[in-house]
mmCIF file of C-alpha atoms and ligand atoms in Angstrom:
data_model
loop_
_atom_site.group_PDB
_atom_site.id
_atom_site.type_symbol
_atom_site.label_atom_id
_atom_site.label_comp_id
_atom_site.label_asym_id
_atom_site.label_seq_id
_atom_site.Cartn_x
_atom_site.Cartn_y
_atom_site.Cartn_z
ATOM 1 C CA MET A 1 11.733 -2.990 0.228
ATOM 2 C CA GLU A 2 13.029 -2.013 3.619
ATOM 3 C CA LEU A 3 10.477 0.130 5.474
ATOM 4 C CA PHE A 4 12.777 2.893 6.684
ATOM 5 C CA LYS A 5 14.252 3.244 3.192
ATOM 6 C CA ALA A 6 10.756 3.668 1.734
ATOM 7 C CA ILE A 7 9.797 6.192 4.410
ATOM 8 C CA LYS A 8 12.879 8.307 3.756
ATOM 9 C CA GLU A 9 13.199 8.014 0.002
ATOM 10 C CA ARG A 10 9.572 8.371 -1.094
ATOM 11 C CA ARG A 11 8.975 11.764 -2.684
ATOM 12 C CA SER A 12 5.882 13.518 -3.934
ATOM 13 C CA ILE A 13 5.826 12.993 -7.688
ATOM 14 C CA ARG A 14 4.072 15.485 -9.931
ATOM 15 C CA LYS A 15 5.261 14.345 -13.365
ATOM 16 C CA TYR A 16 4.318 10.958 -14.698
ATOM 17 C CA THR A 17 4.856 8.732 -17.722
ATOM 18 C CA ASP A 18 1.860 7.445 -19.704
ATOM 19 C CA LYS A 19 2.260 3.909 -18.371
ATOM 20 C CA ALA A 20 -0.904 2.545 -16.784
ATOM 21 C CA ILE A 21 -0.984 0.767 -13.444
ATOM 22 C CA ASP A 22 -2.266 -2.769 -13.843
ATOM 23 C CA LYS A 23 -5.243 -3.959 -11.828
ATOM 24 C CA ALA A 24 -3.340 -6.444 -9.665
ATOM 25 C CA THR A 25 -0.831 -3.768 -8.651
ATOM 26 C CA MET A 26 -3.584 -1.256 -7.945
ATOM 27 C CA GLU A 27 -5.349 -3.795 -5.748
ATOM 28 C CA LYS A 28 -2.102 -4.440 -3.882
ATOM 29 C CA LEU A 29 -1.871 -0.720 -3.098
ATOM 30 C CA LEU A 30 -5.520 -0.467 -2.070
ATOM 31 C CA ASP A 31 -5.102 -3.516 0.127
ATOM 32 C CA ALA A 32 -2.196 -1.780 1.872
ATOM 33 C CA ALA A 33 -4.418 1.275 2.375
ATOM 34 C CA LYS A 34 -7.191 -0.718 4.008
ATOM 35 C CA TRP A 35 -4.783 -2.180 6.576
ATOM 36 C CA ALA A 36 -4.135 1.275 8.042
ATOM 37 C CA PRO A 37 -5.091 1.935 11.637
ATOM 38 C CA ASN A 38 -8.586 3.414 11.762
ATOM 39 C CA ALA A 39 -10.780 4.689 14.548
ATOM 40 C CA GLY A 40 -12.831 1.920 16.146
ATOM 41 C CA ASN A 41 -11.894 -0.299 13.222
ATOM 42 C CA TYR A 42 -15.069 1.046 11.619
ATOM 43 C CA ASN A 43 -13.463 0.795 8.157
ATOM 44 C CA ALA A 44 -15.548 3.857 7.394
ATOM 45 C CA TRP A 45 -13.658 4.683 4.230
ATOM 46 C CA LYS A 46 -14.390 4.475 0.537
ATOM 47 C CA PHE A 47 -11.702 4.617 -2.142
ATOM 48 C CA ILE A 48 -12.737 5.889 -5.554
ATOM 49 C CA VAL A 49 -10.178 4.906 -8.190
ATOM 50 C CA ILE A 50 -10.227 7.050 -11.305
ATOM 51 C CA ASN A 51 -8.075 5.592 -14.053
ATOM 52 C CA GLU A 52 -9.831 6.525 -17.273
ATOM 53 C CA PRO A 53 -7.428 9.076 -18.845
ATOM 54 C CA ALA A 54 -10.257 11.370 -20.019
ATOM 55 C CA GLN A 55 -11.851 11.405 -16.578
ATOM 56 C CA THR A 56 -8.522 11.864 -14.808
ATOM 57 C CA LYS A 57 -7.852 14.866 -17.058
ATOM 58 C CA GLN A 58 -11.277 16.268 -16.314
ATOM 59 C CA LEU A 59 -10.725 15.983 -12.561
ATOM 60 C CA LEU A 60 -7.418 17.785 -12.764
ATOM 61 C CA ASN A 61 -9.339 20.886 -13.851
ATOM 62 C CA PHE A 62 -10.621 20.980 -10.298
ATOM 63 C CA CYS A 63 -7.255 20.412 -8.612
ATOM 64 C CA PRO A 64 -5.323 23.680 -8.706
ATOM 65 C CA GLY A 65 -1.610 23.053 -8.427
ATOM 66 C CA LEU A 66 -1.616 19.773 -10.311
ATOM 67 C CA ASN A 67 -0.790 19.886 -14.004
ATOM 68 C CA ASP A 68 0.356 16.490 -15.119
ATOM 69 C CA VAL A 69 -2.040 13.605 -15.712
ATOM 70 C CA PRO A 70 -1.343 10.659 -13.423
ATOM 71 C CA ALA A 71 -2.192 7.081 -14.369
ATOM 72 C CA ALA A 72 -4.725 7.055 -11.584
ATOM 73 C CA ILE A 73 -6.236 9.126 -8.844
ATOM 74 C CA VAL A 74 -7.492 7.552 -5.657
ATOM 75 C CA LEU A 75 -9.994 9.769 -3.913
ATOM 76 C CA ILE A 76 -10.133 8.742 -0.266
ATOM 77 C CA CYS A 77 -13.509 9.437 1.277
ATOM 78 C CA SER A 78 -15.105 8.589 4.545
ATOM 79 C CA LYS A 79 -18.616 7.418 5.114
ATOM 80 C CA PRO A 80 -19.174 8.147 8.793
ATOM 81 C CA LYS A 81 -21.583 6.137 10.885
ATOM 82 C CA GLN A 82 -23.023 9.304 12.426
ATOM 83 C CA LYS A 83 -25.361 11.629 10.529
ATOM 84 C CA LYS A 84 -24.120 14.773 12.299
ATOM 85 C CA LEU A 85 -20.387 15.155 12.704
ATOM 86 C CA ALA A 86 -18.953 16.933 15.730
ATOM 87 C CA ASP A 87 -15.624 18.602 14.925
ATOM 88 C CA LYS A 88 -13.631 16.016 16.839
ATOM 89 C CA VAL A 89 -15.401 13.120 15.134
ATOM 90 C CA ARG A 90 -14.837 14.735 11.766
ATOM 91 C CA LEU A 91 -11.138 14.960 12.590
ATOM 92 C CA MET A 92 -11.128 11.301 13.517
ATOM 93 C CA TYR A 93 -12.418 10.346 10.084
ATOM 94 C CA MET A 94 -9.934 12.688 8.425
ATOM 95 C CA ALA A 95 -7.173 10.988 10.382
ATOM 96 C CA ASP A 96 -8.316 7.587 9.078
ATOM 97 C CA CYS A 97 -8.075 8.874 5.501
ATOM 98 C CA ALA A 98 -4.700 10.506 6.127
ATOM 99 C CA ILE A 99 -3.216 7.333 7.559
ATOM 100 C CA ALA A 100 -4.646 5.257 4.712
ATOM 101 C CA SER A 101 -3.039 7.681 2.268
ATOM 102 C CA GLN A 102 0.343 7.140 3.927
ATOM 103 C CA ASN A 103 0.010 3.371 3.516
ATOM 104 C CA LEU A 104 -0.951 3.949 -0.096
ATOM 105 C CA VAL A 105 2.008 6.181 -0.948
ATOM 106 C CA LEU A 106 4.530 3.924 0.777
ATOM 107 C CA ALA A 107 3.122 0.810 -0.885
ATOM 108 C CA ALA A 108 3.207 2.650 -4.224
ATOM 109 C CA TYR A 109 6.837 3.592 -3.683
ATOM 110 C CA ALA A 110 7.714 -0.022 -2.904
ATOM 111 C CA GLU A 111 6.161 -0.955 -6.281
ATOM 112 C CA GLY A 112 8.136 1.726 -8.183
ATOM 113 C CA ILE A 113 5.064 3.938 -8.483
ATOM 114 C CA GLY A 114 5.149 7.654 -7.745
ATOM 115 C CA SER A 115 2.442 9.423 -5.809
ATOM 116 C CA CYS A 116 1.343 12.747 -4.441
ATOM 117 C CA VAL A 117 -1.168 13.486 -1.715
ATOM 118 C CA VAL A 118 -3.434 16.328 -2.793
ATOM 119 C CA VAL A 119 -5.927 18.176 -0.706
ATOM 120 C CA SER A 120 -6.414 21.263 -2.843
ATOM 121 C CA PHE A 121 -9.371 20.122 -4.891
ATOM 122 C CA ALA A 122 -12.835 21.510 -5.414
ATOM 123 C CA ASP A 123 -14.919 18.961 -3.595
ATOM 124 C CA VAL A 124 -18.223 20.367 -4.850
ATOM 125 C CA ALA A 125 -17.165 19.669 -8.430
ATOM 126 C CA LEU A 126 -15.773 16.250 -7.573
ATOM 127 C CA ARG A 127 -18.949 15.335 -5.746
ATOM 128 C CA GLU A 128 -20.964 16.116 -8.827
ATOM 129 C CA ILE A 129 -18.695 14.431 -11.371
ATOM 130 C CA LEU A 130 -18.214 11.282 -9.307
ATOM 131 C CA GLU A 131 -21.785 11.198 -7.994
ATOM 132 C CA ILE A 132 -20.682 11.118 -4.370
ATOM 133 C CA PRO A 133 -23.652 11.061 -1.978
ATOM 134 C CA ASP A 134 -24.057 13.719 0.734
ATOM 135 C CA ASN A 135 -23.196 11.337 3.570
ATOM 136 C CA VAL A 136 -19.782 10.578 2.051
ATOM 137 C CA TYR A 137 -16.909 13.042 2.519
ATOM 138 C CA PRO A 138 -13.989 13.250 0.090
ATOM 139 C CA PHE A 139 -10.993 14.121 2.281
ATOM 140 C CA MET A 140 -7.876 13.532 0.233
ATOM 141 C CA MET A 141 -6.670 12.500 -3.118
ATOM 142 C CA VAL A 142 -3.596 10.470 -4.011
ATOM 143 C CA THR A 143 -2.260 10.718 -7.546
ATOM 144 C CA LEU A 144 -0.422 7.613 -8.749
ATOM 145 C CA GLY A 145 1.729 6.837 -11.755
ATOM 146 C CA TYR A 146 5.170 5.834 -12.952
ATOM 147 C CA PRO A 147 7.481 8.779 -12.228
ATOM 148 C CA SER A 148 9.089 10.874 -14.920
ATOM 149 C CA GLU A 149 10.958 13.031 -12.425
ATOM 150 C CA THR A 150 13.307 12.412 -9.525
ATOM 151 C CA PRO A 151 12.826 15.274 -7.087
ATOM 152 C CA GLU A 152 15.478 16.187 -4.575
ATOM 153 C CA PRO A 153 14.370 15.585 -1.001
ATOM 154 C CA PRO A 154 12.882 18.777 0.407
ATOM 155 C CA PRO A 155 14.393 19.727 3.755
ATOM 156 C CA ARG A 156 12.945 18.586 7.043
ATOM 157 C CA LEU A 157 13.589 20.275 10.380
ATOM 158 C CA PRO A 158 16.077 18.588 12.692
ATOM 159 C CA LEU A 159 14.619 16.592 15.582
ATOM 160 C CA SER A 160 16.035 19.181 17.998
ATOM 161 C CA GLU A 161 13.454 21.689 16.637
ATOM 162 C CA ILE A 162 10.405 19.459 16.685
ATOM 163 C CA VAL A 163 10.874 17.011 19.541
ATOM 164 C CA TYR A 164 10.571 17.909 23.212
ATOM 165 C CA LYS A 165 11.455 15.816 26.199
ATOM 166 C CA ASN A 166 8.733 15.227 28.795
ATOM 167 C CA GLU A 167 7.408 18.801 28.575
ATOM 168 C CA TYR A 168 6.547 21.170 25.738
ATOM 169 C CA GLY A 169 9.577 23.284 24.923
ATOM 170 C CA LYS A 170 12.015 21.161 26.926
ATOM 171 C CA GLU A 171 15.002 20.259 24.822
ATOM 172 C CA TRP A 172 15.302 16.728 23.509
ATOM 173 C CA LYS A 173 18.879 15.512 24.109
HETATM 174 C C1 FMN B 201 -2.283 16.995 3.479
HETATM 175 C C2 FMN B 201 -1.390 17.195 2.277
HETATM 176 C C3 FMN B 201 -1.817 17.996 1.239
HETATM 177 C C4 FMN B 201 -1.024 18.162 0.104
HETATM 178 N N1 FMN B 201 -1.517 18.864 -0.951
HETATM 179 C C5 FMN B 201 -0.766 18.974 -2.061
HETATM 180 C C6 FMN B 201 -1.288 19.631 -3.208
HETATM 181 O O1 FMN B 201 -2.423 20.095 -3.217
HETATM 182 N N2 FMN B 201 -0.495 19.733 -4.305
HETATM 183 C C7 FMN B 201 0.770 19.189 -4.329
HETATM 184 O O2 FMN B 201 1.439 19.304 -5.361
HETATM 185 N N3 FMN B 201 1.296 18.556 -3.254
HETATM 186 C C8 FMN B 201 0.555 18.414 -2.131
HETATM 187 N N4 FMN B 201 1.064 17.754 -1.049
HETATM 188 C C9 FMN B 201 2.436 17.182 -1.083
HETATM 189 C C10 FMN B 201 3.389 18.054 -0.254
HETATM 190 O O3 FMN B 201 3.638 19.266 -0.934
HETATM 191 C C11 FMN B 201 4.702 17.263 -0.024
HETATM 192 O O4 FMN B 201 4.403 16.115 0.732
HETATM 193 C C12 FMN B 201 5.749 18.102 0.714
HETATM 194 O O5 FMN B 201 6.200 19.175 -0.077
HETATM 195 C C13 FMN B 201 6.972 17.264 1.124
HETATM 196 O O6 FMN B 201 7.548 16.653 -0.021
HETATM 197 P P1 FMN B 201 7.731 15.065 -0.080
HETATM 198 O O7 FMN B 201 6.357 14.460 -0.061
HETATM 199 O O8 FMN B 201 8.449 14.796 -1.379
HETATM 200 O O9 FMN B 201 8.541 14.644 1.095
HETATM 201 C C14 FMN B 201 0.273 17.557 0.057
HETATM 202 C C15 FMN B 201 0.699 16.749 1.128
HETATM 203 C C16 FMN B 201 -0.132 16.556 2.213
HETATM 204 C C17 FMN B 201 0.317 15.639 3.331
#
């Protein structure tokens, strides 16, 4: 699939069919995620794939705003090298996870799989259920499954409102 087409046409999907994602396809998506740019090339991320329907359902209880059960949830966590995280370093690891999630959703779209990035989840509950150690930080979740909806593209601002030329506030033209 052409990259720009995938970037523009991918939508957040919140309603899924019951069809499971096979292991080879899931590994293809995870492989795309791991090729994301990441700070220092530390590869300081861990991807927890939850694809047991009962467990997926259980997790959704701790994700306000998500109702439908996806075929899988990938919880993207980081396992920083440092014990204490300065704010900036913490942001760096969050950025790694965010970029990996973008690779994941675009790769999913190219495979005909819908996805939604979710950050509104109760990490305390998830930590307990998934037995995540204290030195690992769950940052974002990506739901995955075959879509049973075709959302309209939500609007984006025109470039003239978000891009400046050479100086903040200076019109791009
Ligand atoms: C950091 C982040 C957090 C998000 N959290 C949620 C969420 O908790 N629940 C949800 O339904 N969608 C969530 N989304 C999806 C956004 O609502 C969606 O990307 C946005 O409305 C634009 O729609 P589009 O992805 O179809 O272009 C999140 C997206 C991002 C990037």
